[in-house]
Amino acid sequence: MLLPENDTIDIKDIIEKFNIITYFQPIVSVGKRTVIGIEALTRGIQDHRIIPPDILFQRAKEQNLINQFDRICRKKALQTHSNLYCNPWESDLLLFLNVEFSKIEDVVGSGYLLQQVMELGLNPGSVVIEIIESKVTDAGSLQKFIETYREHGFLIALDDIGSGRSNLDRVFLTKPDILKIDKGLIRDIDKDFYKQEVLKSLVNLSKKIGALVVAEGVETEEEAIASLDIGVDMLQGYYFSRPEPENYNPYVLQNKIDYIASEYKSYLSDKIKNEKIRREKSEKFILMIKDELSGIPMLGFDDALKEIVSNHSMMECIYILDRHGLQVSETVFNKNEGPKQNRLIFRPTSKGANHSLKEFYYMLINLGIPHYKTDPYISQASGNLTVTLSTWFKDVHNKSFILCIDFKIP
C-alpha cells in the first residue's frame, strides 16, 4: 500500500515508545474440535489511531528500520502470549509468529528470537516461525536459520503457499512442519475445480513430507467444508474470527467449531448416501448398455454407439477398446457435446488409438473388477471436466471388449 505524501506516521517514534498492540487470529482443528493456535498480528498506535501492519512495515523499510520494528513486534507478541497463558510450558496452544526475512543476513546470527523466548520462559516447541519464502533471497542463510531454530525445538511454517509469488522448491529447502495455504487459493474453493485440484496436490505433498496444512482466509461455511473434504488439517479466517486485540480468548469459538464439525459430519453422511445411489444407478445403466451391445458384432459397433448416445443424453461420448487397450470403434459424441472449437490439444481419439496407459484401462484390467470409474479430470477428447466409466462386455461372438463412457460434470 502506498502512503500519502503528507502521511504523519512516525515509525521511529512508534519503535522508541513501543506503541504497538498485538492482535490474535485463531487457527482451529475441526477434527480435534479445538483451537490449535493463534497467529500474532501487529497493529500500530499513533494519535489514537490504529495503523495497519502493511503501512507500518512499508514505513519501516523506507527508513531502514525494518529489523528494529520486526523485533519489537515479536517482543510484544511473545509478551502478550506469555501474559495470557499463565504456564506456557503446559499450554498446547501454538503461537504463530511472523519473522521479517527481507534482510535475513541480520537475522541469522543474532539469536534474538531465541533470547526473547527464553527470557519469557516460553516453550520453543509452542512457537511456530512463519516464513514467507518470496521475501528471502539468500537460500543458504534461510537454511542455516531454520536448522538453528529447529534444533531448539521451534516449529517452521511456510506461508502463502499457492500465491502467485510462491516457489515450491522452498518446500524442499525449508522442510516445513506446517504449510499455510494462501487465501487466494481458498477463495471459492467449494466452486472452483482447478483450485480444488491444486489444493489436493498440496495436501498430498504435505502428507508425503509429514507436514500439516492450514487453509488461510476461510470466510464461508462452504469454504471450510470443502477444505476439510480435500484433507486440510487446520482452518484460519474471518469465518471463525477476525484478528482480535490482546484480551482475546480463543476458546469462545467452541460453538462455531462444534457446528462446523457437525455440518461436516452431515456432509460426509450425505456424500456416502449419494455415492451409493449413484452406484446403484450406474449398475442398472451399465447392464442396460451392455445388453444392447451383446447382440452386435464388432463391425456394427459404430452404428450401435450412435444409437445408444442418441437415447442417453447424459453421456458426453462413448467408445470401445479391445482387451489390449486398442480402440476398435470411433469416439461417438452426444450431439450436444464435442471437442472445444479451435483448441488443437483437445481431440477425440480414433480407431487404433492405444489406451493401455490410461487409468480407466489399466485399473480395470489389473484390479480384476467388473467396471471402474475415474475421478473427475479434464478430458483430452473434449476439454470438459469429465469422469470415465469403463466396463467389460461380450459381443455376439462372445469376444470380450471394454466399453468406455465419458460423462461431463456440470
mmCIF file of C-alpha atoms in Angstrom:
data_model
loop_
_atom_site.group_PDB
_atom_site.id
_atom_site.type_symbol
_atom_site.label_atom_id
_atom_site.label_comp_id
_atom_site.label_asym_id
_atom_site.label_seq_id
_atom_site.Cartn_x
_atom_site.Cartn_y
_atom_site.Cartn_z
ATOM 1 C CA MET A 1 0.000 0.000 0.000
ATOM 2 C CA LEU A 2 1.401 3.419 -0.982
ATOM 3 C CA LEU A 3 1.458 6.054 1.734
ATOM 4 C CA PRO A 4 0.153 9.540 1.000
ATOM 5 C CA GLU A 5 2.890 12.195 0.815
ATOM 6 C CA ASN A 6 1.546 14.067 3.819
ATOM 7 C CA ASP A 7 1.325 10.972 5.977
ATOM 8 C CA THR A 8 2.399 11.747 9.515
ATOM 9 C CA ILE A 9 3.215 8.234 10.698
ATOM 10 C CA ASP A 10 6.453 8.383 12.682
ATOM 11 C CA ILE A 11 7.768 4.827 12.673
ATOM 12 C CA LYS A 12 10.840 5.783 14.710
ATOM 13 C CA ASP A 13 8.625 7.220 17.442
ATOM 14 C CA ILE A 14 6.443 4.097 17.379
ATOM 15 C CA ILE A 15 9.524 1.903 17.827
ATOM 16 C CA GLU A 16 11.038 4.012 20.616
ATOM 17 C CA LYS A 17 7.768 4.245 22.560
ATOM 18 C CA PHE A 18 6.749 0.638 21.852
ATOM 19 C CA ASN A 19 3.415 1.955 20.517
ATOM 20 C CA ILE A 20 2.115 -1.280 19.095
ATOM 21 C CA ILE A 21 -0.558 -3.771 20.021
ATOM 22 C CA THR A 22 -0.800 -7.462 19.192
ATOM 23 C CA TYR A 23 -3.954 -8.886 17.682
ATOM 24 C CA PHE A 24 -4.539 -12.625 17.537
ATOM 25 C CA GLN A 25 -6.403 -14.719 14.985
ATOM 26 C CA PRO A 26 -7.260 -18.318 15.914
ATOM 27 C CA ILE A 27 -6.261 -21.398 13.941
ATOM 28 C CA VAL A 28 -8.695 -24.244 14.529
ATOM 29 C CA SER A 29 -8.723 -28.006 14.166
ATOM 30 C CA VAL A 30 -12.222 -29.228 13.396
ATOM 31 C CA GLY A 31 -11.098 -32.847 13.721
ATOM 32 C CA LYS A 32 -9.875 -32.229 17.268
ATOM 33 C CA ARG A 33 -12.699 -29.728 17.885
ATOM 34 C CA THR A 34 -10.392 -27.161 19.386
ATOM 35 C CA VAL A 35 -8.274 -24.091 18.772
ATOM 36 C CA ILE A 36 -4.790 -25.326 17.868
ATOM 37 C CA GLY A 37 -3.021 -21.995 17.764
ATOM 38 C CA ILE A 38 -3.145 -18.247 17.309
ATOM 39 C CA GLU A 39 -1.323 -16.070 14.804
ATOM 40 C CA ALA A 40 0.134 -12.852 16.184
ATOM 41 C CA LEU A 41 -0.575 -9.793 14.034
ATOM 42 C CA THR A 42 0.754 -6.314 14.800
ATOM 43 C CA ARG A 43 -1.097 -3.005 14.747
ATOM 44 C CA GLY A 44 0.467 0.388 15.427
ATOM 45 C CA ILE A 45 -0.936 3.130 17.656
ATOM 46 C CA GLN A 46 -0.400 6.822 16.971
ATOM 47 C CA ASP A 47 -2.616 9.792 17.817
ATOM 48 C CA HIS A 48 -5.324 7.387 18.982
ATOM 49 C CA ARG A 49 -5.330 5.719 15.560
ATOM 50 C CA ILE A 50 -4.883 2.035 14.835
ATOM 51 C CA ILE A 51 -2.373 1.688 11.998
ATOM 52 C CA PRO A 52 -2.489 -1.470 9.852
ATOM 53 C CA PRO A 53 0.649 -3.615 9.532
ATOM 54 C CA ASP A 54 1.272 -3.136 5.805
ATOM 55 C CA ILE A 55 1.670 0.620 6.311
ATOM 56 C CA LEU A 56 3.909 0.108 9.350
ATOM 57 C CA PHE A 57 6.243 -2.320 7.611
ATOM 58 C CA GLN A 58 6.425 -0.168 4.487
ATOM 59 C CA ARG A 59 7.407 2.887 6.509
ATOM 60 C CA ALA A 60 9.968 0.830 8.469
ATOM 61 C CA LYS A 61 11.541 -0.386 5.217
ATOM 62 C CA GLU A 62 11.637 3.143 3.800
ATOM 63 C CA GLN A 63 13.578 4.347 6.854
ATOM 64 C CA ASN A 64 15.801 1.251 7.078
ATOM 65 C CA LEU A 65 14.284 0.332 10.451
ATOM 66 C CA ILE A 66 12.759 -2.977 9.440
ATOM 67 C CA ASN A 67 14.812 -5.155 11.800
ATOM 68 C CA GLN A 68 14.216 -2.896 14.796
ATOM 69 C CA PHE A 69 10.496 -2.764 14.078
ATOM 70 C CA ASP A 70 10.252 -6.507 13.478
ATOM 71 C CA ARG A 71 11.956 -7.197 16.803
ATOM 72 C CA ILE A 72 9.535 -5.081 18.837
ATOM 73 C CA CYS A 73 6.617 -6.756 17.032
ATOM 74 C CA ARG A 74 7.897 -10.176 18.061
ATOM 75 C CA LYS A 75 8.684 -8.994 21.573
ATOM 76 C CA LYS A 76 5.171 -7.606 22.034
ATOM 77 C CA ALA A 77 3.577 -10.763 20.635
ATOM 78 C CA LEU A 78 5.646 -13.037 22.880
ATOM 79 C CA GLN A 79 4.991 -10.903 25.968
ATOM 80 C CA THR A 80 1.261 -10.811 25.301
ATOM 81 C CA HIS A 81 1.146 -14.541 24.685
ATOM 82 C CA SER A 82 3.095 -15.171 27.900
ATOM 83 C CA ASN A 83 0.730 -12.959 29.926
ATOM 84 C CA LEU A 84 -2.395 -14.603 28.505
ATOM 85 C CA TYR A 85 -1.326 -18.115 29.416
ATOM 86 C CA CYS A 86 -0.029 -18.476 32.941
ATOM 87 C CA ASN A 87 2.073 -21.569 32.281
ATOM 88 C CA PRO A 88 3.113 -21.630 28.617
ATOM 89 C CA TRP A 89 5.001 -24.889 29.135
ATOM 90 C CA GLU A 90 1.715 -26.628 29.914
ATOM 91 C CA SER A 91 -0.256 -24.888 27.164
ATOM 92 C CA ASP A 92 -0.934 -26.806 23.946
ATOM 93 C CA LEU A 93 -1.717 -23.567 22.123
ATOM 94 C CA LEU A 94 0.725 -22.770 19.317
ATOM 95 C CA LEU A 95 1.859 -19.194 18.716
ATOM 96 C CA PHE A 96 2.334 -18.473 15.002
ATOM 97 C CA LEU A 97 4.922 -15.730 14.705
ATOM 98 C CA ASN A 98 5.872 -13.866 11.532
ATOM 99 C CA VAL A 99 9.565 -13.102 11.123
ATOM 100 C CA GLU A 100 10.812 -10.481 8.675
ATOM 101 C CA PHE A 101 13.362 -12.115 6.369
ATOM 102 C CA SER A 102 13.956 -9.366 3.813
ATOM 103 C CA LYS A 103 17.361 -8.821 5.460
ATOM 104 C CA ILE A 104 17.985 -12.350 6.594
ATOM 105 C CA GLU A 105 21.728 -11.799 6.977
ATOM 106 C CA ASP A 106 20.888 -9.616 10.003
ATOM 107 C CA VAL A 107 18.591 -12.268 11.457
ATOM 108 C CA VAL A 108 20.573 -15.495 11.142
ATOM 109 C CA GLY A 109 23.400 -14.953 13.593
ATOM 110 C CA SER A 110 21.720 -12.700 16.125
ATOM 111 C CA GLY A 111 19.838 -15.323 18.131
ATOM 112 C CA TYR A 112 17.492 -12.528 19.152
ATOM 113 C CA LEU A 113 14.275 -14.502 18.793
ATOM 114 C CA LEU A 114 15.655 -17.410 20.819
ATOM 115 C CA GLN A 115 16.778 -14.988 23.512
ATOM 116 C CA GLN A 116 13.324 -13.375 23.649
ATOM 117 C CA VAL A 117 11.595 -16.742 24.014
ATOM 118 C CA MET A 118 13.947 -17.952 26.742
ATOM 119 C CA GLU A 119 13.743 -14.717 28.741
ATOM 120 C CA LEU A 120 9.955 -15.034 28.878
ATOM 121 C CA GLY A 121 10.104 -18.691 29.882
ATOM 122 C CA LEU A 122 8.192 -19.817 26.815
ATOM 123 C CA ASN A 123 8.361 -23.306 25.384
ATOM 124 C CA PRO A 124 10.112 -23.091 21.974
ATOM 125 C CA GLY A 125 8.040 -26.088 20.895
ATOM 126 C CA SER A 126 4.918 -23.939 21.073
ATOM 127 C CA VAL A 127 6.311 -21.230 18.772
ATOM 128 C CA VAL A 128 5.770 -21.559 15.022
ATOM 129 C CA ILE A 129 8.044 -19.365 12.910
ATOM 130 C CA GLU A 130 6.222 -18.309 9.741
ATOM 131 C CA ILE A 131 8.378 -17.841 6.664
ATOM 132 C CA ILE A 132 7.183 -16.065 3.533
ATOM 133 C CA GLU A 133 9.599 -17.609 1.068
ATOM 134 C CA SER A 134 9.156 -14.893 -1.560
ATOM 135 C CA LYS A 135 10.850 -12.395 0.768
ATOM 136 C CA VAL A 136 14.012 -14.486 1.077
ATOM 137 C CA THR A 137 16.810 -14.001 -1.440
ATOM 138 C CA ASP A 138 19.601 -15.835 0.397
ATOM 139 C CA ALA A 139 18.593 -19.504 0.475
ATOM 140 C CA GLY A 140 21.742 -20.547 2.347
ATOM 141 C CA SER A 141 21.134 -18.110 5.195
ATOM 142 C CA LEU A 142 17.500 -19.191 5.388
ATOM 143 C CA GLN A 143 18.511 -22.830 5.673
ATOM 144 C CA LYS A 144 21.027 -22.013 8.413
ATOM 145 C CA PHE A 145 18.382 -20.055 10.339
ATOM 146 C CA ILE A 146 15.893 -22.923 10.101
ATOM 147 C CA GLU A 147 18.411 -25.531 11.212
ATOM 148 C CA THR A 148 19.420 -23.429 14.226
ATOM 149 C CA TYR A 149 15.897 -22.785 15.455
ATOM 150 C CA ARG A 150 14.646 -26.280 14.713
ATOM 151 C CA GLU A 151 17.445 -27.657 16.913
ATOM 152 C CA HIS A 152 15.994 -25.608 19.781
ATOM 153 C CA GLY A 153 12.513 -27.052 19.226
ATOM 154 C CA PHE A 154 10.830 -24.301 17.207
ATOM 155 C CA LEU A 155 8.354 -25.303 14.505
ATOM 156 C CA ILE A 156 8.637 -23.967 10.949
ATOM 157 C CA ALA A 157 5.688 -22.922 8.782
ATOM 158 C CA LEU A 158 5.949 -21.939 5.124
ATOM 159 C CA ASP A 159 3.418 -19.172 4.499
ATOM 160 C CA ASP A 160 1.499 -18.035 1.398
ATOM 161 C CA ILE A 161 1.776 -21.386 -0.386
ATOM 162 C CA GLY A 162 -0.192 -21.234 -3.626
ATOM 163 C CA SER A 163 0.150 -17.478 -4.055
ATOM 164 C CA GLY A 164 1.462 -16.005 -7.280
ATOM 165 C CA ARG A 165 4.907 -15.481 -5.770
ATOM 166 C CA SER A 166 5.487 -18.839 -4.110
ATOM 167 C CA ASN A 167 8.092 -21.311 -5.318
ATOM 168 C CA LEU A 168 7.607 -24.934 -4.386
ATOM 169 C CA ASP A 169 11.355 -25.543 -4.362
ATOM 170 C CA ARG A 170 11.384 -23.738 -0.995
ATOM 171 C CA VAL A 171 9.311 -26.598 0.423
ATOM 172 C CA PHE A 172 12.261 -28.914 -0.099
ATOM 173 C CA LEU A 173 14.702 -26.314 1.193
ATOM 174 C CA THR A 174 12.819 -25.496 4.404
ATOM 175 C CA LYS A 175 11.307 -28.940 5.137
ATOM 176 C CA PRO A 176 8.418 -27.206 6.938
ATOM 177 C CA ASP A 177 6.336 -28.667 9.735
ATOM 178 C CA ILE A 178 3.320 -26.701 8.503
ATOM 179 C CA LEU A 179 2.195 -25.434 5.091
ATOM 180 C CA LYS A 180 -0.077 -22.378 5.187
ATOM 181 C CA ILE A 181 -2.159 -22.183 2.022
ATOM 182 C CA ASP A 182 -2.693 -18.677 0.676
ATOM 183 C CA LYS A 183 -6.195 -17.242 0.954
ATOM 184 C CA GLY A 184 -6.299 -16.656 -2.810
ATOM 185 C CA LEU A 185 -6.345 -20.403 -3.353
ATOM 186 C CA ILE A 186 -9.007 -20.954 -0.670
ATOM 187 C CA ARG A 187 -11.383 -18.281 -2.013
ATOM 188 C CA ASP A 188 -14.385 -20.095 -3.577
ATOM 189 C CA ILE A 189 -12.602 -23.450 -3.218
ATOM 190 C CA ASP A 190 -16.042 -25.073 -2.984
ATOM 191 C CA LYS A 191 -16.867 -23.918 -6.544
ATOM 192 C CA ASP A 192 -13.568 -23.990 -8.437
ATOM 193 C CA PHE A 193 -12.370 -27.381 -9.752
ATOM 194 C CA TYR A 194 -8.899 -26.091 -10.648
ATOM 195 C CA LYS A 195 -8.317 -24.687 -7.160
ATOM 196 C CA GLN A 196 -9.559 -27.947 -5.659
ATOM 197 C CA GLU A 197 -7.065 -29.968 -7.678
ATOM 198 C CA VAL A 198 -4.166 -27.650 -6.776
ATOM 199 C CA LEU A 199 -5.090 -27.875 -3.089
ATOM 200 C CA LYS A 200 -5.357 -31.676 -3.338
ATOM 201 C CA SER A 201 -1.840 -31.770 -4.765
ATOM 202 C CA LEU A 202 -0.505 -29.604 -1.935
ATOM 203 C CA VAL A 203 -2.291 -31.723 0.678
ATOM 204 C CA ASN A 204 -0.873 -34.904 -0.863
ATOM 205 C CA LEU A 205 2.587 -33.336 -0.868
ATOM 206 C CA SER A 206 2.234 -32.389 2.796
ATOM 207 C CA LYS A 207 1.304 -35.940 3.765
ATOM 208 C CA LYS A 208 4.352 -37.283 1.917
ATOM 209 C CA ILE A 209 6.728 -34.933 3.762
ATOM 210 C CA GLY A 210 4.988 -35.176 7.142
ATOM 211 C CA ALA A 211 3.691 -31.609 7.285
ATOM 212 C CA LEU A 212 0.308 -30.286 8.403
ATOM 213 C CA VAL A 213 -1.788 -27.947 6.258
ATOM 214 C CA VAL A 214 -3.534 -24.726 7.323
ATOM 215 C CA ALA A 215 -6.102 -23.155 4.987
ATOM 216 C CA GLU A 216 -5.900 -19.370 5.385
ATOM 217 C CA GLY A 217 -8.635 -16.887 4.556
ATOM 218 C CA VAL A 218 -11.617 -19.168 5.171
ATOM 219 C CA GLU A 219 -14.643 -16.862 5.037
ATOM 220 C CA THR A 220 -17.634 -19.140 4.478
ATOM 221 C CA GLU A 221 -19.028 -22.402 5.776
ATOM 222 C CA GLU A 222 -18.766 -23.838 2.259
ATOM 223 C CA GLU A 223 -15.055 -22.998 2.010
ATOM 224 C CA ALA A 224 -14.452 -24.595 5.410
ATOM 225 C CA ILE A 225 -16.221 -27.842 4.499
ATOM 226 C CA ALA A 226 -14.609 -28.048 1.041
ATOM 227 C CA SER A 227 -11.155 -27.543 2.570
ATOM 228 C CA LEU A 228 -11.799 -30.249 5.153
ATOM 229 C CA ASP A 229 -13.076 -32.611 2.470
ATOM 230 C CA ILE A 230 -9.865 -32.169 0.480
ATOM 231 C CA GLY A 231 -7.792 -33.001 3.550
ATOM 232 C CA VAL A 232 -6.730 -29.726 5.168
ATOM 233 C CA ASP A 233 -5.771 -30.158 8.844
ATOM 234 C CA MET A 234 -6.466 -26.668 10.215
ATOM 235 C CA LEU A 235 -8.543 -23.633 9.265
ATOM 236 C CA GLN A 236 -7.986 -19.905 9.743
ATOM 237 C CA GLY A 237 -10.058 -16.962 8.608
ATOM 238 C CA TYR A 238 -12.871 -14.492 9.154
ATOM 239 C CA TYR A 239 -15.462 -17.275 9.221
ATOM 240 C CA PHE A 240 -14.166 -18.206 12.656
ATOM 241 C CA SER A 241 -12.871 -14.836 13.814
ATOM 242 C CA ARG A 242 -11.257 -11.631 12.676
ATOM 243 C CA PRO A 243 -7.982 -10.720 14.409
ATOM 244 C CA GLU A 244 -8.842 -9.518 17.902
ATOM 245 C CA PRO A 245 -6.841 -7.456 20.436
ATOM 246 C CA GLU A 246 -4.734 -8.917 23.205
ATOM 247 C CA ASN A 247 -7.536 -9.638 25.676
ATOM 248 C CA TYR A 248 -8.971 -12.092 23.147
ATOM 249 C CA ASN A 249 -9.977 -15.560 24.387
ATOM 250 C CA PRO A 250 -9.798 -18.096 21.540
ATOM 251 C CA TYR A 251 -11.921 -20.653 23.328
ATOM 252 C CA VAL A 252 -15.122 -18.659 22.788
ATOM 253 C CA LEU A 253 -15.060 -20.206 19.325
ATOM 254 C CA GLN A 254 -16.022 -23.631 20.590
ATOM 255 C CA ASN A 255 -19.652 -23.369 19.479
ATOM 256 C CA LYS A 256 -18.658 -22.469 15.916
ATOM 257 C CA ILE A 257 -16.071 -25.250 15.792
ATOM 258 C CA ASP A 258 -18.623 -27.768 17.054
ATOM 259 C CA TYR A 259 -21.116 -26.507 14.474
ATOM 260 C CA ILE A 260 -18.691 -26.961 11.569
ATOM 261 C CA ALA A 261 -17.750 -30.406 12.874
ATOM 262 C CA SER A 262 -21.435 -31.364 12.928
ATOM 263 C CA GLU A 263 -22.058 -29.925 9.447
ATOM 264 C CA TYR A 264 -19.011 -31.697 8.051
ATOM 265 C CA LYS A 265 -20.177 -34.976 9.550
ATOM 266 C CA SER A 266 -23.600 -34.469 7.908
ATOM 267 C CA TYR A 267 -21.873 -33.584 4.634
ATOM 268 C CA LEU A 268 -19.874 -36.832 4.721
ATOM 269 C CA SER A 269 -23.000 -38.835 5.537
ATOM 270 C CA ASP A 270 -24.868 -37.289 2.589
ATOM 271 C CA LYS A 271 -21.842 -37.838 0.364
ATOM 272 C CA ILE A 272 -21.816 -41.556 1.163
ATOM 273 C CA LYS A 273 -25.577 -41.883 0.642
ATOM 274 C CA ASN A 274 -25.399 -40.073 -2.693
ATOM 275 C CA GLU A 275 -22.484 -42.223 -3.801
ATOM 276 C CA LYS A 276 -24.493 -45.369 -3.025
ATOM 277 C CA ILE A 277 -27.419 -44.036 -5.065
ATOM 278 C CA ARG A 278 -25.096 -43.143 -7.961
ATOM 279 C CA ARG A 279 -23.551 -46.599 -7.894
ATOM 280 C CA GLU A 280 -26.936 -48.297 -7.978
ATOM 281 C CA LYS A 281 -27.993 -46.150 -10.941
ATOM 282 C CA SER A 282 -24.675 -46.810 -12.674
ATOM 283 C CA GLU A 283 -25.077 -50.571 -12.232
ATOM 284 C CA LYS A 284 -28.504 -50.512 -13.876
ATOM 285 C CA PHE A 285 -27.317 -48.203 -16.642
ATOM 286 C CA ILE A 286 -24.249 -50.330 -17.400
ATOM 287 C CA LEU A 287 -26.278 -53.536 -17.564
ATOM 288 C CA MET A 288 -28.706 -51.890 -19.981
ATOM 289 C CA ILE A 289 -25.943 -50.654 -22.333
ATOM 290 C CA LYS A 290 -24.072 -53.957 -22.201
ATOM 291 C CA ASP A 291 -27.278 -55.772 -23.061
ATOM 292 C CA GLU A 292 -27.724 -53.540 -26.132
ATOM 293 C CA LEU A 293 -24.174 -54.298 -27.312
ATOM 294 C CA SER A 294 -24.103 -58.019 -26.545
ATOM 295 C CA GLY A 295 -26.005 -58.987 -29.695
ATOM 296 C CA ILE A 296 -23.832 -56.961 -32.071
ATOM 297 C CA PRO A 297 -20.601 -57.948 -33.908
ATOM 298 C CA MET A 298 -17.565 -55.657 -33.859
ATOM 299 C CA LEU A 299 -18.315 -54.322 -37.346
ATOM 300 C CA GLY A 300 -21.607 -52.935 -36.057
ATOM 301 C CA PHE A 301 -20.177 -51.108 -33.022
ATOM 302 C CA ASP A 302 -20.123 -47.609 -34.569
ATOM 303 C CA ASP A 303 -23.778 -47.663 -35.590
ATOM 304 C CA ALA A 304 -24.782 -49.151 -32.244
ATOM 305 C CA LEU A 305 -22.897 -46.463 -30.311
ATOM 306 C CA LYS A 306 -24.583 -43.703 -32.318
ATOM 307 C CA GLU A 307 -27.966 -45.178 -31.434
ATOM 308 C CA ILE A 308 -27.035 -45.520 -27.754
ATOM 309 C CA VAL A 309 -25.749 -41.940 -27.478
ATOM 310 C CA SER A 310 -28.875 -40.558 -29.144
ATOM 311 C CA ASN A 311 -31.019 -42.273 -26.499
ATOM 312 C CA HIS A 312 -28.939 -41.240 -23.460
ATOM 313 C CA SER A 313 -28.231 -37.520 -23.330
ATOM 314 C CA MET A 314 -26.251 -37.707 -20.081
ATOM 315 C CA MET A 315 -23.276 -39.156 -21.991
ATOM 316 C CA GLU A 316 -20.595 -36.906 -23.444
ATOM 317 C CA CYS A 317 -19.090 -39.603 -25.648
ATOM 318 C CA ILE A 318 -18.687 -43.371 -25.925
ATOM 319 C CA TYR A 319 -16.086 -45.710 -27.474
ATOM 320 C CA ILE A 320 -14.910 -49.331 -27.313
ATOM 321 C CA LEU A 321 -11.480 -50.927 -26.705
ATOM 322 C CA ASP A 322 -10.235 -54.461 -27.179
ATOM 323 C CA ARG A 323 -8.685 -56.357 -24.282
ATOM 324 C CA HIS A 324 -5.237 -54.901 -25.146
ATOM 325 C CA GLY A 325 -6.436 -51.295 -24.860
ATOM 326 C CA LEU A 326 -6.643 -50.586 -28.596
ATOM 327 C CA GLN A 327 -9.667 -48.581 -29.724
ATOM 328 C CA VAL A 328 -11.888 -50.597 -32.094
ATOM 329 C CA SER A 329 -14.682 -48.040 -32.581
ATOM 330 C CA GLU A 330 -14.865 -44.361 -33.350
ATOM 331 C CA THR A 331 -15.360 -41.918 -30.481
ATOM 332 C CA VAL A 332 -19.049 -41.102 -30.774
ATOM 333 C CA PHE A 333 -20.150 -37.806 -29.199
ATOM 334 C CA ASN A 334 -23.528 -36.706 -27.978
ATOM 335 C CA LYS A 335 -24.921 -34.208 -30.493
ATOM 336 C CA ASN A 336 -24.898 -31.501 -27.810
ATOM 337 C CA GLU A 337 -21.279 -32.128 -26.846
ATOM 338 C CA GLY A 338 -17.966 -32.357 -28.645
ATOM 339 C CA PRO A 339 -14.406 -31.033 -28.728
ATOM 340 C CA LYS A 340 -13.873 -27.358 -27.986
ATOM 341 C CA GLN A 341 -13.581 -25.419 -31.215
ATOM 342 C CA ASN A 342 -10.155 -24.120 -32.268
ATOM 343 C CA ARG A 343 -8.417 -25.998 -29.468
ATOM 344 C CA LEU A 344 -5.927 -28.298 -31.156
ATOM 345 C CA ILE A 345 -4.924 -30.046 -27.937
ATOM 346 C CA PHE A 346 -8.474 -31.353 -27.402
ATOM 347 C CA ARG A 347 -9.186 -34.028 -29.974
ATOM 348 C CA PRO A 348 -11.128 -37.292 -29.700
ATOM 349 C CA THR A 349 -9.206 -40.484 -30.395
ATOM 350 C CA SER A 350 -9.966 -42.673 -33.405
ATOM 351 C CA LYS A 351 -9.846 -46.364 -34.227
ATOM 352 C CA GLY A 352 -6.449 -47.860 -33.494
ATOM 353 C CA ALA A 353 -5.587 -45.457 -30.652
ATOM 354 C CA ASN A 354 -3.731 -47.102 -27.771
ATOM 355 C CA HIS A 355 -5.326 -46.524 -24.345
ATOM 356 C CA SER A 356 -3.268 -49.098 -22.436
ATOM 357 C CA LEU A 357 -1.650 -46.418 -20.261
ATOM 358 C CA LYS A 358 -4.962 -44.765 -19.372
ATOM 359 C CA GLU A 359 -6.214 -45.172 -15.825
ATOM 360 C CA PHE A 360 -9.651 -46.416 -16.870
ATOM 361 C CA TYR A 361 -7.979 -49.252 -18.801
ATOM 362 C CA TYR A 362 -5.145 -50.481 -16.591
ATOM 363 C CA MET A 363 -7.134 -50.206 -13.342
ATOM 364 C CA LEU A 364 -9.966 -52.248 -14.845
ATOM 365 C CA ILE A 365 -7.523 -54.863 -16.157
ATOM 366 C CA ASN A 366 -5.283 -55.179 -13.110
ATOM 367 C CA LEU A 367 -7.834 -54.930 -10.310
ATOM 368 C CA GLY A 368 -9.976 -57.722 -11.716
ATOM 369 C CA ILE A 369 -13.170 -55.717 -11.227
ATOM 370 C CA PRO A 370 -16.258 -55.630 -13.496
ATOM 371 C CA HIS A 371 -16.115 -51.862 -14.027
ATOM 372 C CA TYR A 372 -14.122 -48.803 -12.994
ATOM 373 C CA LYS A 373 -14.854 -45.069 -12.665
ATOM 374 C CA THR A 374 -12.190 -42.362 -12.678
ATOM 375 C CA ASP A 375 -12.038 -39.251 -10.553
ATOM 376 C CA PRO A 376 -13.002 -36.047 -12.397
ATOM 377 C CA TYR A 377 -10.396 -34.826 -14.895
ATOM 378 C CA ILE A 378 -10.125 -32.549 -17.937
ATOM 379 C CA SER A 379 -10.807 -34.707 -20.972
ATOM 380 C CA GLN A 380 -8.259 -34.593 -23.793
ATOM 381 C CA ALA A 381 -11.112 -35.506 -26.125
ATOM 382 C CA SER A 382 -13.317 -32.516 -25.343
ATOM 383 C CA GLY A 383 -11.604 -30.162 -22.881
ATOM 384 C CA ASN A 384 -14.524 -30.621 -20.483
ATOM 385 C CA LEU A 385 -14.480 -31.747 -16.864
ATOM 386 C CA THR A 386 -15.282 -35.436 -17.173
ATOM 387 C CA VAL A 387 -15.398 -38.836 -15.493
ATOM 388 C CA THR A 388 -14.844 -42.018 -17.474
ATOM 389 C CA LEU A 389 -16.605 -45.283 -16.709
ATOM 390 C CA SER A 390 -15.092 -48.462 -18.177
ATOM 391 C CA THR A 391 -16.627 -51.943 -18.106
ATOM 392 C CA TRP A 392 -16.264 -55.359 -19.710
ATOM 393 C CA PHE A 393 -18.832 -56.742 -22.147
ATOM 394 C CA LYS A 394 -19.003 -59.517 -24.762
ATOM 395 C CA ASP A 395 -20.171 -59.184 -28.351
ATOM 396 C CA VAL A 396 -22.393 -61.565 -30.284
ATOM 397 C CA HIS A 397 -19.409 -63.909 -30.796
ATOM 398 C CA ASN A 398 -18.642 -63.993 -27.050
ATOM 399 C CA LYS A 399 -15.478 -61.944 -27.558
ATOM 400 C CA SER A 400 -14.502 -59.607 -24.704
ATOM 401 C CA PHE A 401 -14.307 -55.838 -25.169
ATOM 402 C CA ILE A 402 -14.135 -52.781 -22.928
ATOM 403 C CA LEU A 403 -16.871 -50.163 -23.146
ATOM 404 C CA CYS A 404 -15.789 -46.625 -22.175
ATOM 405 C CA ILE A 405 -18.306 -43.882 -21.433
ATOM 406 C CA ASP A 406 -17.381 -40.268 -20.668
ATOM 407 C CA PHE A 407 -19.808 -38.236 -18.569
ATOM 408 C CA LYS A 408 -19.496 -34.459 -18.487
ATOM 409 C CA ILE A 409 -19.626 -32.983 -14.996
ATOM 410 C CA PRO A 410 -21.859 -29.884 -14.806
#
